[in-house]
Amino acid sequence: MSQSTMRINKTSQSQLAKVDFEHLDFGKYVSDHMVVANYTNGKWQDAEIIPYGDLPMSPAMLSLHYGQSVFEGMKAFKMMDGNINIFRLKKHHARLNKSLARMCMPEISEAMFTNALSELVKLDHLWVPGTDGASLYIRPVVFASEARLGVKISDTYKFVIMTTPVGPYFSKPYKLKVEDHYVRTAEGGTGFAKCAGNYGGAFYPTLVAKDEGFDQVLWTDHKDHQYIDEVGMMNVMFVMNEKLITPALNTAILDGVTRDSILSLARQMNFPTEERKISLTELEEGLQNGSLTEAFGVGTAAVVAPIQSIRIHGNDYTIPLPDDNSFQVRVKNHLLDIRTGEVEDRNDWNYIIKVK
Ligand SMILES: *Cc1c(COP(=O)(O)O)cnc(C)c1O
């Protein structure tokens, strides 16, 4: 990692001084540099680091028309000792390859991904905020770049990594509606892949829900709208009868890294966990008899987003807001402490870039 063979073209006009680290709106500032690599002649060519900026493209570029575009969302944290931690790099890389395979796109080796990302973060390490709960959000994206109007699998691709400093993100408690008309995806579809089209397709139902006064939708299975899948663009978890319950993964559910981290930590905290189907009937009963004590979304951006109410078949149910003893607050703090090195990383989740 110390000796880089990557070509690096440094910017002569750093934008760092313009960043107001006290007010970091998500995605407002993009860091100085980006990684770019091209897939041509059947293989990934060497990645390079160049100043962040526009890329030339043809309007016939296949990703625009037929949707071969996948991405990742991950974070790097400033640790207590001043070094930088790219959290769960390996798992994000593995998921990127799963998404790529589903979309007939070429996989990226772990070595290439790790080297390019570490060099980028090392070069732009001053962009990693040092304030509590803040981080550098990392956005790898791969898209079909061939210019051709016929429907086909692209022969060429681009892999880009951008980063943006983000503040501590506290989600206001969500008001949800169970979505029993639209679907985000269906089993056998692309729901488990982090591909662009899943987002485009989810915008409209979410807009409708927002117009009705909700913050997000609780997605249900495509067949009967009877079982819970996810919330918005996050995985969903419940605490019911003192157990952490979350829908078991299937092809319609994204295999969230935060979901995985929280399930692992729950087990290590001796908090019982269950991954299984959760029906609306069970959810409604839990809300009526009070055995459901917590509901929250989990994902890289917010870590944990509390849910304050859910509308099921026309009935609104409220859920107590979390306090310091709530599982979601304890597990979130535990996760943050692992990321900054305050507690031991027993699971080998931290990928540390030495800048000190
Ligand atoms: C990215 C994403 C999540 C959360 O995954 P993390 O790896 O925890 O960030 C959940 N659901 C969907 C649909 C997503 O795109």
mmCIF file of C-alpha atoms and ligand atoms in Angstrom:
data_model
loop_
_atom_site.group_PDB
_atom_site.id
_atom_site.type_symbol
_atom_site.label_atom_id
_atom_site.label_comp_id
_atom_site.label_asym_id
_atom_site.label_seq_id
_atom_site.Cartn_x
_atom_site.Cartn_y
_atom_site.Cartn_z
ATOM 1 C CA MET A 1 0.000 0.000 0.000
ATOM 2 C CA SER A 2 2.868 2.396 0.634
ATOM 3 C CA GLN A 3 4.540 2.051 -2.776
ATOM 4 C CA SER A 4 2.004 3.043 -5.374
ATOM 5 C CA THR A 5 2.360 2.243 -9.034
ATOM 6 C CA MET A 6 -0.765 4.221 -9.825
ATOM 7 C CA ARG A 7 -0.592 7.198 -12.103
ATOM 8 C CA ILE A 8 -1.591 10.240 -10.097
ATOM 9 C CA ASN A 9 -2.326 13.610 -11.674
ATOM 10 C CA LYS A 10 -2.699 16.054 -8.798
ATOM 11 C CA THR A 11 -4.941 19.089 -8.988
ATOM 12 C CA SER A 12 -3.311 22.498 -9.002
ATOM 13 C CA GLN A 13 -6.501 24.049 -7.622
ATOM 14 C CA SER A 14 -7.522 22.338 -4.393
ATOM 15 C CA GLN A 15 -11.057 23.199 -3.319
ATOM 16 C CA LEU A 16 -10.413 22.190 0.289
ATOM 17 C CA ALA A 17 -10.221 25.727 1.656
ATOM 18 C CA LYS A 18 -13.790 26.361 0.418
ATOM 19 C CA VAL A 19 -15.269 23.571 2.534
ATOM 20 C CA ASP A 20 -17.255 24.616 5.579
ATOM 21 C CA PHE A 21 -16.660 21.568 7.764
ATOM 22 C CA GLU A 22 -19.228 22.816 10.293
ATOM 23 C CA HIS A 23 -22.057 22.649 7.751
ATOM 24 C CA LEU A 24 -21.618 19.596 5.572
ATOM 25 C CA ASP A 25 -24.783 19.010 3.590
ATOM 26 C CA PHE A 26 -24.699 15.531 2.077
ATOM 27 C CA GLY A 27 -22.847 15.606 -1.229
ATOM 28 C CA LYS A 28 -22.384 19.396 -1.330
ATOM 29 C CA TYR A 29 -18.610 19.232 -1.798
ATOM 30 C CA VAL A 30 -16.801 16.641 -3.868
ATOM 31 C CA SER A 31 -13.163 16.051 -2.880
ATOM 32 C CA ASP A 32 -10.306 17.143 -5.145
ATOM 33 C CA HIS A 33 -9.564 13.835 -6.853
ATOM 34 C CA MET A 34 -11.267 10.818 -8.350
ATOM 35 C CA VAL A 35 -10.248 7.359 -9.509
ATOM 36 C CA VAL A 36 -10.978 6.490 -13.131
ATOM 37 C CA ALA A 37 -10.387 3.144 -14.845
ATOM 38 C CA ASN A 38 -11.528 1.842 -18.228
ATOM 39 C CA TYR A 39 -12.547 -1.649 -19.229
ATOM 40 C CA THR A 40 -11.504 -2.190 -22.834
ATOM 41 C CA ASN A 41 -10.334 -5.172 -24.905
ATOM 42 C CA GLY A 42 -11.830 -7.581 -22.369
ATOM 43 C CA LYS A 43 -9.958 -6.334 -19.320
ATOM 44 C CA TRP A 44 -9.689 -3.561 -16.779
ATOM 45 C CA GLN A 45 -6.856 -1.219 -17.676
ATOM 46 C CA ASP A 46 -4.778 0.465 -14.967
ATOM 47 C CA ALA A 47 -6.726 2.846 -12.764
ATOM 48 C CA GLU A 48 -5.502 6.401 -12.403
ATOM 49 C CA ILE A 49 -6.213 9.308 -10.116
ATOM 50 C CA ILE A 50 -7.080 12.630 -11.717
ATOM 51 C CA PRO A 51 -8.636 15.923 -10.566
ATOM 52 C CA TYR A 52 -12.384 15.610 -9.985
ATOM 53 C CA GLY A 53 -14.322 16.945 -12.957
ATOM 54 C CA ASP A 54 -16.515 16.150 -15.937
ATOM 55 C CA LEU A 55 -15.924 13.132 -18.147
ATOM 56 C CA PRO A 56 -16.615 13.229 -21.881
ATOM 57 C CA MET A 57 -19.461 10.984 -22.990
ATOM 58 C CA SER A 58 -21.532 10.113 -26.018
ATOM 59 C CA PRO A 59 -25.327 10.454 -25.857
ATOM 60 C CA ALA A 60 -25.370 6.922 -27.304
ATOM 61 C CA MET A 61 -23.567 5.599 -24.213
ATOM 62 C CA LEU A 62 -25.284 2.297 -23.412
ATOM 63 C CA SER A 63 -25.674 2.865 -19.647
ATOM 64 C CA LEU A 64 -27.969 5.831 -20.335
ATOM 65 C CA HIS A 65 -30.316 3.746 -22.440
ATOM 66 C CA TYR A 66 -30.249 0.247 -21.005
ATOM 67 C CA GLY A 67 -29.235 0.794 -17.408
ATOM 68 C CA GLN A 68 -25.969 -1.061 -16.917
ATOM 69 C CA SER A 69 -24.872 1.072 -13.979
ATOM 70 C CA VAL A 70 -24.078 -0.045 -10.432
ATOM 71 C CA PHE A 71 -22.636 1.727 -7.424
ATOM 72 C CA GLU A 72 -21.543 1.404 -3.815
ATOM 73 C CA GLY A 73 -21.873 3.695 -0.817
ATOM 74 C CA MET A 74 -19.282 3.425 1.915
ATOM 75 C CA LYS A 75 -17.544 5.601 4.503
ATOM 76 C CA ALA A 76 -14.087 6.456 5.797
ATOM 77 C CA PHE A 77 -13.652 7.753 9.352
ATOM 78 C CA LYS A 78 -10.941 9.690 11.134
ATOM 79 C CA MET A 79 -9.736 7.508 13.990
ATOM 80 C CA MET A 80 -8.727 8.640 17.464
ATOM 81 C CA ASP A 81 -5.047 8.295 16.534
ATOM 82 C CA GLY A 82 -5.481 10.439 13.404
ATOM 83 C CA ASN A 83 -5.326 7.559 10.913
ATOM 84 C CA ILE A 84 -8.166 6.857 8.516
ATOM 85 C CA ASN A 85 -10.446 3.866 8.541
ATOM 86 C CA ILE A 86 -12.313 2.700 5.447
ATOM 87 C CA PHE A 87 -15.103 0.744 7.083
ATOM 88 C CA ARG A 88 -15.854 -2.786 5.807
ATOM 89 C CA LEU A 89 -14.006 -2.333 2.534
ATOM 90 C CA LYS A 90 -13.961 -6.077 1.753
ATOM 91 C CA LYS A 91 -17.714 -6.500 2.163
ATOM 92 C CA HIS A 92 -18.486 -3.486 -0.001
ATOM 93 C CA HIS A 93 -16.133 -4.807 -2.658
ATOM 94 C CA ALA A 94 -17.788 -8.236 -2.585
ATOM 95 C CA ARG A 95 -21.214 -6.657 -2.960
ATOM 96 C CA LEU A 96 -20.057 -4.493 -5.854
ATOM 97 C CA ASN A 97 -18.995 -7.653 -7.670
ATOM 98 C CA LYS A 98 -22.368 -9.299 -6.989
ATOM 99 C CA SER A 99 -24.137 -6.266 -8.432
ATOM 100 C CA LEU A 100 -21.802 -6.247 -11.454
ATOM 101 C CA ALA A 101 -22.378 -9.942 -12.144
ATOM 102 C CA ARG A 102 -26.167 -9.490 -12.060
ATOM 103 C CA MET A 103 -25.930 -6.703 -14.631
ATOM 104 C CA CYS A 104 -23.543 -8.623 -16.966
ATOM 105 C CA MET A 105 -20.748 -6.223 -16.117
ATOM 106 C CA PRO A 106 -17.088 -7.154 -15.555
ATOM 107 C CA GLU A 107 -16.039 -7.746 -11.951
ATOM 108 C CA ILE A 108 -13.258 -5.732 -10.353
ATOM 109 C CA SER A 109 -10.493 -7.534 -8.476
ATOM 110 C CA GLU A 110 -10.149 -6.901 -4.771
ATOM 111 C CA ALA A 111 -6.548 -5.754 -5.314
ATOM 112 C CA MET A 112 -7.529 -3.181 -7.915
ATOM 113 C CA PHE A 113 -10.435 -1.880 -5.823
ATOM 114 C CA THR A 114 -8.410 -1.721 -2.613
ATOM 115 C CA ASN A 115 -5.348 -0.083 -4.161
ATOM 116 C CA ALA A 116 -7.276 2.552 -6.065
ATOM 117 C CA LEU A 117 -9.449 3.440 -3.094
ATOM 118 C CA SER A 118 -6.591 3.563 -0.591
ATOM 119 C CA GLU A 119 -4.511 5.789 -2.847
ATOM 120 C CA LEU A 120 -7.458 8.128 -3.345
ATOM 121 C CA VAL A 121 -8.224 8.379 0.373
ATOM 122 C CA LYS A 122 -4.537 8.835 1.198
ATOM 123 C CA LEU A 123 -4.215 11.650 -1.323
ATOM 124 C CA ASP A 124 -7.412 13.410 -0.158
ATOM 125 C CA HIS A 125 -7.057 12.521 3.534
ATOM 126 C CA LEU A 126 -7.463 16.160 4.597
ATOM 127 C CA TRP A 127 -11.040 15.911 3.297
ATOM 128 C CA VAL A 128 -11.939 13.358 5.985
ATOM 129 C CA PRO A 129 -13.755 15.370 8.668
ATOM 130 C CA GLY A 130 -12.544 14.948 12.225
ATOM 131 C CA THR A 131 -15.726 15.911 14.042
ATOM 132 C CA ASP A 132 -17.777 13.353 15.960
ATOM 133 C CA GLY A 133 -19.910 11.144 13.714
ATOM 134 C CA ALA A 134 -18.731 12.879 10.512
ATOM 135 C CA SER A 135 -17.026 10.927 7.728
ATOM 136 C CA LEU A 136 -15.886 10.851 4.139
ATOM 137 C CA TYR A 137 -18.631 9.266 2.049
ATOM 138 C CA ILE A 138 -17.189 7.150 -0.778
ATOM 139 C CA ARG A 139 -19.066 6.576 -4.009
ATOM 140 C CA PRO A 140 -17.672 3.965 -6.413
ATOM 141 C CA VAL A 141 -19.704 3.687 -9.615
ATOM 142 C CA VAL A 142 -19.317 1.434 -12.674
ATOM 143 C CA PHE A 143 -21.218 2.113 -15.891
ATOM 144 C CA ALA A 144 -21.390 0.934 -19.492
ATOM 145 C CA SER A 145 -19.502 3.408 -21.656
ATOM 146 C CA GLU A 146 -19.835 1.981 -25.145
ATOM 147 C CA ALA A 147 -21.581 4.300 -27.611
ATOM 148 C CA ARG A 148 -23.982 2.225 -29.652
ATOM 149 C CA LEU A 149 -27.709 2.514 -30.238
ATOM 150 C CA GLY A 150 -28.712 -1.144 -30.431
ATOM 151 C CA VAL A 151 -29.733 -3.101 -27.334
ATOM 152 C CA LYS A 152 -26.687 -5.041 -26.233
ATOM 153 C CA ILE A 153 -24.368 -5.797 -23.361
ATOM 154 C CA SER A 154 -21.684 -3.131 -23.436
ATOM 155 C CA ASP A 155 -18.137 -4.068 -24.400
ATOM 156 C CA THR A 156 -16.596 -1.149 -22.488
ATOM 157 C CA TYR A 157 -17.075 0.257 -18.977
ATOM 158 C CA LYS A 158 -15.839 2.977 -16.686
ATOM 159 C CA PHE A 159 -15.102 2.605 -12.994
ATOM 160 C CA VAL A 160 -15.022 5.877 -11.054
ATOM 161 C CA ILE A 161 -14.581 6.579 -7.333
ATOM 162 C CA MET A 162 -15.587 9.947 -5.896
ATOM 163 C CA THR A 163 -15.684 11.062 -2.270
ATOM 164 C CA THR A 164 -17.552 13.745 -0.339
ATOM 165 C CA PRO A 165 -17.224 14.856 3.283
ATOM 166 C CA VAL A 166 -20.460 14.354 5.256
ATOM 167 C CA GLY A 167 -21.520 15.517 8.707
ATOM 168 C CA PRO A 168 -23.103 13.347 11.396
ATOM 169 C CA TYR A 169 -26.446 12.428 9.907
ATOM 170 C CA PHE A 170 -29.344 12.291 12.328
ATOM 171 C CA SER A 171 -32.470 11.177 10.609
ATOM 172 C CA LYS A 172 -35.674 12.689 11.894
ATOM 173 C CA PRO A 173 -37.988 9.842 12.924
ATOM 174 C CA TYR A 174 -39.784 8.461 9.876
ATOM 175 C CA LYS A 175 -43.518 8.412 9.296
ATOM 176 C CA LEU A 176 -44.101 5.402 7.056
ATOM 177 C CA LYS A 177 -46.798 3.944 4.950
ATOM 178 C CA VAL A 178 -46.890 0.294 4.039
ATOM 179 C CA GLU A 179 -46.656 0.163 0.251
ATOM 180 C CA ASP A 180 -49.343 -2.217 -0.951
ATOM 181 C CA HIS A 181 -49.643 -1.092 -4.539
ATOM 182 C CA TYR A 182 -46.204 -0.381 -6.047
ATOM 183 C CA VAL A 183 -43.098 -2.552 -5.750
ATOM 184 C CA ARG A 184 -39.422 -1.580 -5.638
ATOM 185 C CA THR A 185 -38.428 -4.911 -7.147
ATOM 186 C CA ALA A 186 -39.604 -8.507 -7.249
ATOM 187 C CA GLU A 187 -37.998 -11.804 -6.328
ATOM 188 C CA GLY A 188 -35.863 -12.848 -9.257
ATOM 189 C CA GLY A 189 -35.327 -9.198 -10.169
ATOM 190 C CA THR A 190 -32.439 -6.886 -9.353
ATOM 191 C CA GLY A 191 -33.369 -5.852 -5.807
ATOM 192 C CA PHE A 192 -30.252 -7.394 -4.266
ATOM 193 C CA ALA A 193 -28.005 -5.467 -6.673
ATOM 194 C CA LYS A 194 -27.096 -1.830 -6.041
ATOM 195 C CA CYS A 195 -28.032 -0.833 -9.570
ATOM 196 C CA ALA A 196 -29.194 2.575 -10.736
ATOM 197 C CA GLY A 197 -32.589 1.459 -12.049
ATOM 198 C CA ASN A 198 -33.778 0.298 -8.624
ATOM 199 C CA TYR A 199 -33.586 3.895 -7.502
ATOM 200 C CA GLY A 200 -35.244 5.395 -10.565
ATOM 201 C CA GLY A 201 -38.147 2.982 -10.160
ATOM 202 C CA ALA A 202 -38.595 3.782 -6.468
ATOM 203 C CA PHE A 203 -38.826 7.552 -6.877
ATOM 204 C CA TYR A 204 -42.441 7.690 -8.004
ATOM 205 C CA PRO A 205 -44.027 5.595 -5.199
ATOM 206 C CA THR A 206 -41.915 7.547 -2.690
ATOM 207 C CA LEU A 207 -43.084 10.859 -4.166
ATOM 208 C CA VAL A 208 -46.704 9.720 -3.898
ATOM 209 C CA ALA A 209 -46.120 8.773 -0.232
ATOM 210 C CA LYS A 210 -44.502 12.157 0.440
ATOM 211 C CA ASP A 211 -47.480 13.949 -1.096
ATOM 212 C CA GLU A 212 -49.662 12.013 1.350
ATOM 213 C CA GLY A 213 -47.565 13.262 4.286
ATOM 214 C CA PHE A 214 -45.221 10.301 4.817
ATOM 215 C CA ASP A 215 -41.419 10.320 4.783
ATOM 216 C CA GLN A 216 -40.829 6.909 3.228
ATOM 217 C CA VAL A 217 -42.533 3.695 2.238
ATOM 218 C CA LEU A 218 -42.241 0.284 3.837
ATOM 219 C CA TRP A 219 -41.818 -2.017 0.854
ATOM 220 C CA THR A 220 -43.627 -5.344 0.858
ATOM 221 C CA ASP A 221 -43.299 -8.468 -1.270
ATOM 222 C CA HIS A 222 -44.441 -8.157 -4.865
ATOM 223 C CA LYS A 223 -46.864 -11.100 -4.785
ATOM 224 C CA ASP A 224 -49.268 -10.428 -1.949
ATOM 225 C CA HIS A 225 -47.925 -7.282 -0.277
ATOM 226 C CA GLN A 226 -47.993 -9.351 2.882
ATOM 227 C CA TYR A 227 -44.339 -9.599 3.946
ATOM 228 C CA ILE A 228 -41.935 -6.771 4.703
ATOM 229 C CA ASP A 229 -38.849 -6.208 2.542
ATOM 230 C CA GLU A 230 -37.150 -2.876 3.290
ATOM 231 C CA VAL A 231 -37.806 0.745 4.207
ATOM 232 C CA GLY A 232 -37.058 3.373 1.549
ATOM 233 C CA MET A 233 -33.474 2.632 0.549
ATOM 234 C CA MET A 234 -32.550 1.062 3.872
ATOM 235 C CA ASN A 235 -32.926 -2.343 5.466
ATOM 236 C CA VAL A 236 -35.506 -2.494 8.229
ATOM 237 C CA MET A 237 -35.270 -3.904 11.756
ATOM 238 C CA PHE A 238 -37.684 -4.305 14.644
ATOM 239 C CA VAL A 239 -37.302 -5.055 18.322
ATOM 240 C CA MET A 240 -40.168 -7.329 19.286
ATOM 241 C CA ASN A 241 -40.396 -9.247 22.569
ATOM 242 C CA GLU A 242 -36.806 -8.204 23.326
ATOM 243 C CA LYS A 243 -35.536 -9.733 20.101
ATOM 244 C CA LEU A 244 -34.002 -8.069 17.052
ATOM 245 C CA ILE A 245 -36.027 -9.156 14.022
ATOM 246 C CA THR A 246 -35.271 -8.376 10.385
ATOM 247 C CA PRO A 247 -36.478 -9.828 7.067
ATOM 248 C CA ALA A 248 -34.306 -12.721 5.842
ATOM 249 C CA LEU A 249 -32.384 -11.865 2.670
ATOM 250 C CA ASN A 250 -33.829 -12.849 -0.683
ATOM 251 C CA THR A 251 -33.260 -11.589 -4.234
ATOM 252 C CA ALA A 252 -35.615 -8.642 -3.635
ATOM 253 C CA ILE A 253 -33.715 -7.375 -0.587
ATOM 254 C CA LEU A 254 -30.388 -5.585 -0.627
ATOM 255 C CA ASP A 255 -27.714 -7.286 1.487
ATOM 256 C CA GLY A 256 -26.887 -4.179 3.533
ATOM 257 C CA VAL A 257 -23.482 -3.916 5.161
ATOM 258 C CA THR A 258 -25.003 -1.989 8.082
ATOM 259 C CA ARG A 259 -27.628 -4.713 8.474
ATOM 260 C CA ASP A 260 -24.857 -7.289 8.654
ATOM 261 C CA SER A 261 -22.799 -5.212 11.122
ATOM 262 C CA ILE A 262 -25.785 -4.663 13.419
ATOM 263 C CA LEU A 263 -26.785 -8.346 13.382
ATOM 264 C CA SER A 264 -23.199 -9.325 14.272
ATOM 265 C CA LEU A 265 -22.976 -6.770 17.067
ATOM 266 C CA ALA A 266 -26.375 -7.811 18.453
ATOM 267 C CA ARG A 267 -25.124 -11.391 18.746
ATOM 268 C CA GLN A 268 -21.948 -10.171 20.417
ATOM 269 C CA MET A 269 -24.092 -8.090 22.819
ATOM 270 C CA ASN A 270 -26.097 -11.280 23.606
ATOM 271 C CA PHE A 271 -29.197 -9.696 22.131
ATOM 272 C CA PRO A 272 -31.279 -12.439 20.444
ATOM 273 C CA THR A 273 -31.670 -12.040 16.666
ATOM 274 C CA GLU A 274 -34.009 -13.520 14.080
ATOM 275 C CA GLU A 275 -33.726 -13.255 10.291
ATOM 276 C CA ARG A 276 -37.001 -14.445 8.820
ATOM 277 C CA LYS A 277 -40.153 -13.433 7.033
ATOM 278 C CA ILE A 278 -42.152 -10.768 8.862
ATOM 279 C CA SER A 279 -45.805 -10.486 7.912
ATOM 280 C CA LEU A 280 -47.923 -7.373 8.151
ATOM 281 C CA THR A 281 -50.249 -9.337 10.433
ATOM 282 C CA GLU A 282 -47.430 -9.995 12.876
ATOM 283 C CA LEU A 283 -46.303 -6.381 12.677
ATOM 284 C CA GLU A 284 -49.824 -5.082 13.283
ATOM 285 C CA GLU A 285 -50.272 -7.396 16.295
ATOM 286 C CA GLY A 286 -46.964 -6.274 17.759
ATOM 287 C CA LEU A 287 -47.958 -2.649 17.332
ATOM 288 C CA GLN A 288 -51.388 -3.249 18.883
ATOM 289 C CA ASN A 289 -50.243 -5.214 21.928
ATOM 290 C CA GLY A 290 -47.077 -3.215 22.545
ATOM 291 C CA SER A 291 -44.628 -6.111 22.086
ATOM 292 C CA LEU A 292 -43.020 -4.160 19.218
ATOM 293 C CA THR A 293 -40.885 -1.599 21.011
ATOM 294 C CA GLU A 294 -38.529 -0.352 18.287
ATOM 295 C CA ALA A 295 -38.570 0.011 14.512
ATOM 296 C CA PHE A 296 -35.724 1.526 12.503
ATOM 297 C CA GLY A 297 -34.044 1.642 9.117
ATOM 298 C CA VAL A 298 -30.340 0.785 8.790
ATOM 299 C CA GLY A 299 -27.865 1.904 6.134
ATOM 300 C CA THR A 300 -24.482 3.523 5.604
ATOM 301 C CA ALA A 301 -25.764 7.102 5.285
ATOM 302 C CA ALA A 302 -27.674 7.442 8.572
ATOM 303 C CA VAL A 303 -26.521 4.201 10.268
ATOM 304 C CA VAL A 304 -29.864 4.051 12.118
ATOM 305 C CA ALA A 305 -33.061 5.960 11.266
ATOM 306 C CA PRO A 306 -35.828 5.655 13.872
ATOM 307 C CA ILE A 307 -39.404 5.008 12.713
ATOM 308 C CA GLN A 308 -42.132 6.844 14.623
ATOM 309 C CA SER A 309 -45.273 5.673 12.880
ATOM 310 C CA ILE A 310 -46.505 3.143 10.328
ATOM 311 C CA ARG A 311 -49.757 3.139 8.382
ATOM 312 C CA ILE A 312 -51.020 -0.377 7.729
ATOM 313 C CA HIS A 313 -54.230 -0.772 5.710
ATOM 314 C CA GLY A 314 -55.458 2.672 6.719
ATOM 315 C CA ASN A 315 -54.568 2.415 10.425
ATOM 316 C CA ASP A 316 -51.790 4.563 11.867
ATOM 317 C CA TYR A 317 -49.665 3.018 14.608
ATOM 318 C CA THR A 318 -47.120 4.939 16.613
ATOM 319 C CA ILE A 319 -43.869 3.589 17.987
ATOM 320 C CA PRO A 320 -42.086 5.012 21.039
ATOM 321 C CA LEU A 321 -39.106 7.231 20.166
ATOM 322 C CA PRO A 322 -35.744 5.708 21.125
ATOM 323 C CA ASP A 323 -33.924 6.747 24.307
ATOM 324 C CA ASP A 324 -30.372 6.060 25.507
ATOM 325 C CA ASN A 325 -31.307 2.516 26.574
ATOM 326 C CA SER A 326 -32.854 1.586 23.245
ATOM 327 C CA PHE A 327 -31.104 -1.143 21.323
ATOM 328 C CA GLN A 328 -30.816 1.046 18.211
ATOM 329 C CA VAL A 329 -28.984 3.796 20.131
ATOM 330 C CA ARG A 330 -26.653 1.396 21.929
ATOM 331 C CA VAL A 331 -25.758 -0.487 18.761
ATOM 332 C CA LYS A 332 -25.218 2.724 16.784
ATOM 333 C CA ASN A 333 -22.825 4.064 19.428
ATOM 334 C CA HIS A 334 -21.018 0.740 19.544
ATOM 335 C CA LEU A 335 -20.585 0.803 15.767
ATOM 336 C CA LEU A 336 -19.276 4.378 15.858
ATOM 337 C CA ASP A 337 -16.805 3.426 18.611
ATOM 338 C CA ILE A 338 -15.446 0.551 16.506
ATOM 339 C CA ARG A 339 -15.007 2.872 13.541
ATOM 340 C CA THR A 340 -12.996 5.451 15.468
ATOM 341 C CA GLY A 341 -10.926 2.834 17.274
ATOM 342 C CA GLU A 342 -12.430 3.616 20.669
ATOM 343 C CA VAL A 343 -13.298 -0.061 21.141
ATOM 344 C CA GLU A 344 -11.541 -3.103 19.741
ATOM 345 C CA ASP A 345 -12.380 -4.153 16.171
ATOM 346 C CA ARG A 346 -13.005 -7.829 16.961
ATOM 347 C CA ASN A 347 -14.508 -8.540 13.555
ATOM 348 C CA ASP A 348 -11.713 -7.187 11.366
ATOM 349 C CA TRP A 349 -13.995 -4.541 9.845
ATOM 350 C CA ASN A 350 -11.537 -1.638 9.778
ATOM 351 C CA TYR A 351 -9.213 -1.039 6.836
ATOM 352 C CA ILE A 352 -6.699 1.458 8.114
ATOM 353 C CA ILE A 353 -4.863 4.003 5.980
ATOM 354 C CA LYS A 354 -1.866 5.312 7.873
ATOM 355 C CA VAL A 355 -1.527 9.062 7.468
ATOM 356 C CA LYS A 356 0.064 9.729 10.876
HETATM 357 C C1 LIG B 1 -27.502 0.695 -0.073
HETATM 358 C C2 LIG B 1 -28.845 0.154 0.308
HETATM 359 C C3 LIG B 1 -29.136 -0.309 1.615
HETATM 360 C C4 LIG B 1 -28.177 -0.178 2.771
HETATM 361 O O1 LIG B 1 -26.986 -0.866 2.588
HETATM 362 P P1 LIG B 1 -25.692 -0.462 3.411
HETATM 363 O O2 LIG B 1 -24.651 -1.351 2.869
HETATM 364 O O3 LIG B 1 -25.971 -0.735 4.839
HETATM 365 O O4 LIG B 1 -25.452 0.978 3.170
HETATM 366 C C5 LIG B 1 -30.364 -0.893 1.843
HETATM 367 N N1 LIG B 1 -31.293 -0.994 0.865
HETATM 368 C C6 LIG B 1 -31.065 -0.542 -0.386
HETATM 369 C C7 LIG B 1 -32.118 -0.691 -1.405
HETATM 370 C C8 LIG B 1 -29.833 0.043 -0.704
HETATM 371 O O5 LIG B 1 -29.619 0.498 -1.938
#
